[in-house]
């Protein structure tokens, strides 16, 4: 069941989402002595991470997993998601329980290693953004809804690569790597809770299609989240701007 929150600003949205994630982590730690989370990156997550690092969270009891990474991109590149997470999140919370995806080296070995780690125990929280083309992680349309793998190599479509340029990570579409290692849709759906943080006007069309398309389609991969039993969706005024009144009335 989806729980929808619409904030006036992206900063307010980030604070609300961070508060929810902190609560869910506290719940998991109280129940089992630890929490396991899967986190996304990108420009859309800036406000969320800024708010999350301010929360009082027992990070020594939290194991963190990386959602996706470009194949062949060095960690020193400005667009590396390993670099992003290290600088914007991991270094600031002082965590030593981070499982990074390396896009360098043998992809089969990397996938086998990440799969073994993430399958040791269930994931409590997946922090999963939604792309301009409706992707979740790097599962671009038409997304593979059938695979039972935890991670796989995917080819990025043009719209996905264009988004990365628009966010300032690359100078041109040709500079964006063609392939990435990504958590699968089935791995995302296996998370106990999914928290999606989706601000900004550029995401408005994707949000409208996700919420107002009947049913589920792999041509809009994010529609799959509507079948998750515990999906929290956080929007700001801009990303919610194309939603009809009936949808907006679902907001808490």
mmCIF file of C-alpha atoms in Angstrom, residues 56-221:
data_model
loop_
_atom_site.group_PDB
_atom_site.id
_atom_site.type_symbol
_atom_site.label_atom_id
_atom_site.label_comp_id
_atom_site.label_asym_id
_atom_site.label_seq_id
_atom_site.Cartn_x
_atom_site.Cartn_y
_atom_site.Cartn_z
ATOM 1 C CA UNK A 56 20.269 10.510 15.632
ATOM 2 C CA UNK A 57 20.786 7.051 14.127
ATOM 3 C CA UNK A 58 22.950 4.191 15.501
ATOM 4 C CA UNK A 59 24.945 3.834 12.297
ATOM 5 C CA UNK A 60 27.199 1.173 13.818
ATOM 6 C CA UNK A 61 24.139 -1.104 13.748
ATOM 7 C CA UNK A 62 23.215 -0.325 10.135
ATOM 8 C CA UNK A 63 24.574 -2.220 7.131
ATOM 9 C CA UNK A 64 24.287 -0.214 3.912
ATOM 10 C CA UNK A 65 24.107 -1.465 0.326
ATOM 11 C CA UNK A 66 24.783 0.392 -2.900
ATOM 12 C CA UNK A 67 21.952 0.377 -5.479
ATOM 13 C CA UNK A 68 23.778 0.835 -8.786
ATOM 14 C CA UNK A 69 27.017 1.907 -10.466
ATOM 15 C CA UNK A 70 28.290 2.534 -13.990
ATOM 16 C CA UNK A 71 30.372 -0.190 -15.610
ATOM 17 C CA UNK A 72 33.952 0.918 -16.223
ATOM 18 C CA UNK A 73 33.716 4.280 -14.460
ATOM 19 C CA UNK A 74 36.592 4.942 -12.021
ATOM 20 C CA UNK A 75 35.753 5.954 -8.461
ATOM 21 C CA UNK A 76 37.614 9.226 -9.053
ATOM 22 C CA UNK A 77 35.094 10.360 -11.706
ATOM 23 C CA UNK A 78 32.659 13.047 -10.551
ATOM 24 C CA UNK A 79 29.726 10.861 -11.661
ATOM 25 C CA UNK A 80 30.821 7.761 -9.733
ATOM 26 C CA UNK A 81 28.081 6.748 -7.326
ATOM 27 C CA UNK A 82 30.700 5.247 -5.012
ATOM 28 C CA UNK A 83 32.302 8.671 -4.822
ATOM 29 C CA UNK A 84 28.896 10.303 -4.322
ATOM 30 C CA UNK A 85 27.974 8.039 -1.411
ATOM 31 C CA UNK A 86 31.385 8.288 0.224
ATOM 32 C CA UNK A 87 31.530 12.090 0.152
ATOM 33 C CA UNK A 88 27.878 12.937 0.747
ATOM 34 C CA UNK A 89 26.900 10.186 3.164
ATOM 35 C CA UNK A 90 29.340 7.550 4.390
ATOM 36 C CA UNK A 91 32.205 9.846 5.437
ATOM 37 C CA UNK A 92 29.751 12.083 7.275
ATOM 38 C CA UNK A 93 28.201 9.299 9.350
ATOM 39 C CA UNK A 94 31.501 7.467 9.906
ATOM 40 C CA UNK A 95 30.108 4.114 8.813
ATOM 41 C CA UNK A 96 32.333 1.100 8.208
ATOM 42 C CA UNK A 97 29.429 -1.102 7.099
ATOM 43 C CA UNK A 98 29.054 0.078 3.516
ATOM 44 C CA UNK A 99 28.894 -2.401 0.620
ATOM 45 C CA UNK A 100 29.982 -0.561 -2.525
ATOM 46 C CA UNK A 101 29.461 -1.781 -6.075
ATOM 47 C CA UNK A 102 32.655 -1.493 -8.096
ATOM 48 C CA UNK A 103 32.024 -0.784 -11.741
ATOM 49 C CA UNK A 104 35.661 -1.586 -12.502
ATOM 50 C CA UNK A 105 37.045 -5.076 -12.954
ATOM 51 C CA UNK A 106 35.120 -8.286 -13.597
ATOM 52 C CA UNK A 107 31.369 -7.530 -13.512
ATOM 53 C CA UNK A 108 30.442 -11.191 -12.974
ATOM 54 C CA UNK A 109 32.645 -11.357 -9.890
ATOM 55 C CA UNK A 110 31.234 -8.082 -8.592
ATOM 56 C CA UNK A 111 27.667 -9.260 -9.052
ATOM 57 C CA UNK A 112 28.394 -12.591 -7.366
ATOM 58 C CA UNK A 113 29.999 -10.818 -4.414
ATOM 59 C CA UNK A 114 27.196 -8.267 -4.004
ATOM 60 C CA UNK A 115 24.569 -10.976 -4.383
ATOM 61 C CA UNK A 116 26.134 -13.101 -1.643
ATOM 62 C CA UNK A 117 26.293 -10.117 0.697
ATOM 63 C CA UNK A 118 22.800 -8.766 0.134
ATOM 64 C CA UNK A 119 21.194 -12.218 0.428
ATOM 65 C CA UNK A 120 22.673 -12.951 3.851
ATOM 66 C CA UNK A 121 19.598 -11.412 5.486
ATOM 67 C CA UNK A 122 16.526 -9.466 4.335
ATOM 68 C CA UNK A 123 16.807 -5.772 3.504
ATOM 69 C CA UNK A 124 14.708 -3.599 5.803
ATOM 70 C CA UNK A 125 14.555 -0.384 3.773
ATOM 71 C CA UNK A 126 15.140 0.394 0.126
ATOM 72 C CA UNK A 127 15.590 4.105 -0.587
ATOM 73 C CA UNK A 128 14.632 4.059 -4.242
ATOM 74 C CA UNK A 129 14.398 7.080 -6.537
ATOM 75 C CA UNK A 130 12.371 7.301 -9.733
ATOM 76 C CA UNK A 131 14.004 8.441 -12.952
ATOM 77 C CA UNK A 132 12.676 10.797 -15.586
ATOM 78 C CA UNK A 133 11.932 7.754 -17.765
ATOM 79 C CA UNK A 134 10.218 5.982 -14.866
ATOM 80 C CA UNK A 135 13.165 3.734 -14.048
ATOM 81 C CA UNK A 136 13.900 2.381 -10.578
ATOM 82 C CA UNK A 137 17.606 1.883 -9.997
ATOM 83 C CA UNK A 138 18.963 1.580 -13.539
ATOM 84 C CA UNK A 139 16.130 -0.676 -14.671
ATOM 85 C CA UNK A 140 15.119 1.333 -17.727
ATOM 86 C CA UNK A 141 11.997 0.538 -19.761
ATOM 87 C CA UNK A 142 11.229 -2.135 -20.738
ATOM 88 C CA UNK A 143 12.453 -3.344 -17.346
ATOM 89 C CA UNK A 144 12.988 -6.987 -16.529
ATOM 90 C CA UNK A 145 10.244 -7.837 -14.027
ATOM 91 C CA UNK A 146 10.919 -11.566 -14.231
ATOM 92 C CA UNK A 147 14.531 -12.066 -13.160
ATOM 93 C CA UNK A 148 15.061 -13.381 -9.644
ATOM 94 C CA UNK A 149 18.668 -12.196 -9.559
ATOM 95 C CA UNK A 150 19.663 -9.554 -7.013
ATOM 96 C CA UNK A 151 21.995 -7.579 -9.290
ATOM 97 C CA UNK A 152 22.443 -7.569 -13.047
ATOM 98 C CA UNK A 153 24.118 -5.639 -15.866
ATOM 99 C CA UNK A 154 21.730 -3.339 -17.716
ATOM 100 C CA UNK A 155 22.033 -1.178 -20.813
ATOM 101 C CA UNK A 156 21.078 2.447 -20.229
ATOM 102 C CA UNK A 157 18.567 3.909 -22.649
ATOM 103 C CA UNK A 158 18.919 7.324 -24.278
ATOM 104 C CA UNK A 159 16.542 9.108 -21.904
ATOM 105 C CA UNK A 160 18.358 7.763 -18.865
ATOM 106 C CA UNK A 161 21.712 8.893 -20.236
ATOM 107 C CA UNK A 162 20.231 12.281 -21.127
ATOM 108 C CA UNK A 163 19.060 12.671 -17.522
ATOM 109 C CA UNK A 164 22.614 12.159 -16.277
ATOM 110 C CA UNK A 165 23.799 14.957 -18.566
ATOM 111 C CA UNK A 166 20.955 17.215 -17.425
ATOM 112 C CA UNK A 167 21.973 16.698 -13.806
ATOM 113 C CA UNK A 168 25.498 17.825 -14.643
ATOM 114 C CA UNK A 169 27.375 14.534 -14.175
ATOM 115 C CA UNK A 170 28.567 14.305 -17.801
ATOM 116 C CA UNK A 171 29.233 16.787 -20.611
ATOM 117 C CA UNK A 172 27.323 14.854 -23.286
ATOM 118 C CA UNK A 173 25.171 11.762 -23.766
ATOM 119 C CA UNK A 174 28.115 10.110 -25.519
ATOM 120 C CA UNK A 175 30.175 10.464 -22.342
ATOM 121 C CA UNK A 176 27.688 8.488 -20.226
ATOM 122 C CA UNK A 177 28.645 4.816 -19.889
ATOM 123 C CA UNK A 178 26.401 2.492 -21.874
ATOM 124 C CA UNK A 179 26.110 -0.125 -19.133
ATOM 125 C CA UNK A 180 25.635 -0.256 -15.373
ATOM 126 C CA UNK A 181 25.408 -2.803 -12.577
ATOM 127 C CA UNK A 182 22.027 -2.398 -10.919
ATOM 128 C CA UNK A 183 19.917 -3.963 -8.232
ATOM 129 C CA UNK A 184 17.026 -5.733 -9.931
ATOM 130 C CA UNK A 185 13.340 -4.910 -9.638
ATOM 131 C CA UNK A 186 12.800 -8.142 -7.701
ATOM 132 C CA UNK A 187 15.518 -7.179 -5.189
ATOM 133 C CA UNK A 188 13.900 -3.776 -4.707
ATOM 134 C CA UNK A 189 10.483 -5.358 -4.197
ATOM 135 C CA UNK A 190 11.980 -7.741 -1.620
ATOM 136 C CA UNK A 191 12.779 -4.839 0.719
ATOM 137 C CA UNK A 192 10.538 -4.756 3.779
ATOM 138 C CA UNK A 193 9.865 -1.055 3.179
ATOM 139 C CA UNK A 194 10.489 1.123 0.126
ATOM 140 C CA UNK A 195 10.972 4.861 0.562
ATOM 141 C CA UNK A 196 11.015 6.903 -2.653
ATOM 142 C CA UNK A 197 12.269 10.494 -2.581
ATOM 143 C CA UNK A 198 11.347 12.224 -5.850
ATOM 144 C CA UNK A 199 11.591 16.030 -6.022
ATOM 145 C CA UNK A 200 11.769 18.588 -8.859
ATOM 146 C CA UNK A 201 9.768 19.507 -11.948
ATOM 147 C CA UNK A 202 11.756 17.224 -14.251
ATOM 148 C CA UNK A 203 10.219 14.233 -12.455
ATOM 149 C CA UNK A 204 6.595 15.437 -12.696
ATOM 150 C CA UNK A 205 5.712 13.503 -15.854
ATOM 151 C CA UNK A 206 7.259 10.287 -14.520
ATOM 152 C CA UNK A 207 5.334 10.643 -11.262
ATOM 153 C CA UNK A 208 2.073 11.283 -13.082
ATOM 154 C CA UNK A 209 2.565 8.233 -15.296
ATOM 155 C CA UNK A 210 3.579 6.066 -12.350
ATOM 156 C CA UNK A 211 0.567 6.920 -10.205
ATOM 157 C CA UNK A 212 -2.117 7.515 -12.810
ATOM 158 C CA UNK A 213 -1.415 4.680 -15.244
ATOM 159 C CA UNK A 214 -3.768 1.785 -14.569
ATOM 160 C CA UNK A 215 -2.006 -1.283 -13.253
ATOM 161 C CA UNK A 216 1.646 -2.139 -13.707
ATOM 162 C CA UNK A 217 3.803 -2.039 -16.834
ATOM 163 C CA UNK A 218 7.508 -2.592 -17.410
ATOM 164 C CA UNK A 219 7.386 0.360 -19.817
ATOM 165 C CA UNK A 220 7.025 2.505 -16.683
ATOM 166 C CA UNK A 221 9.136 0.464 -14.244
#
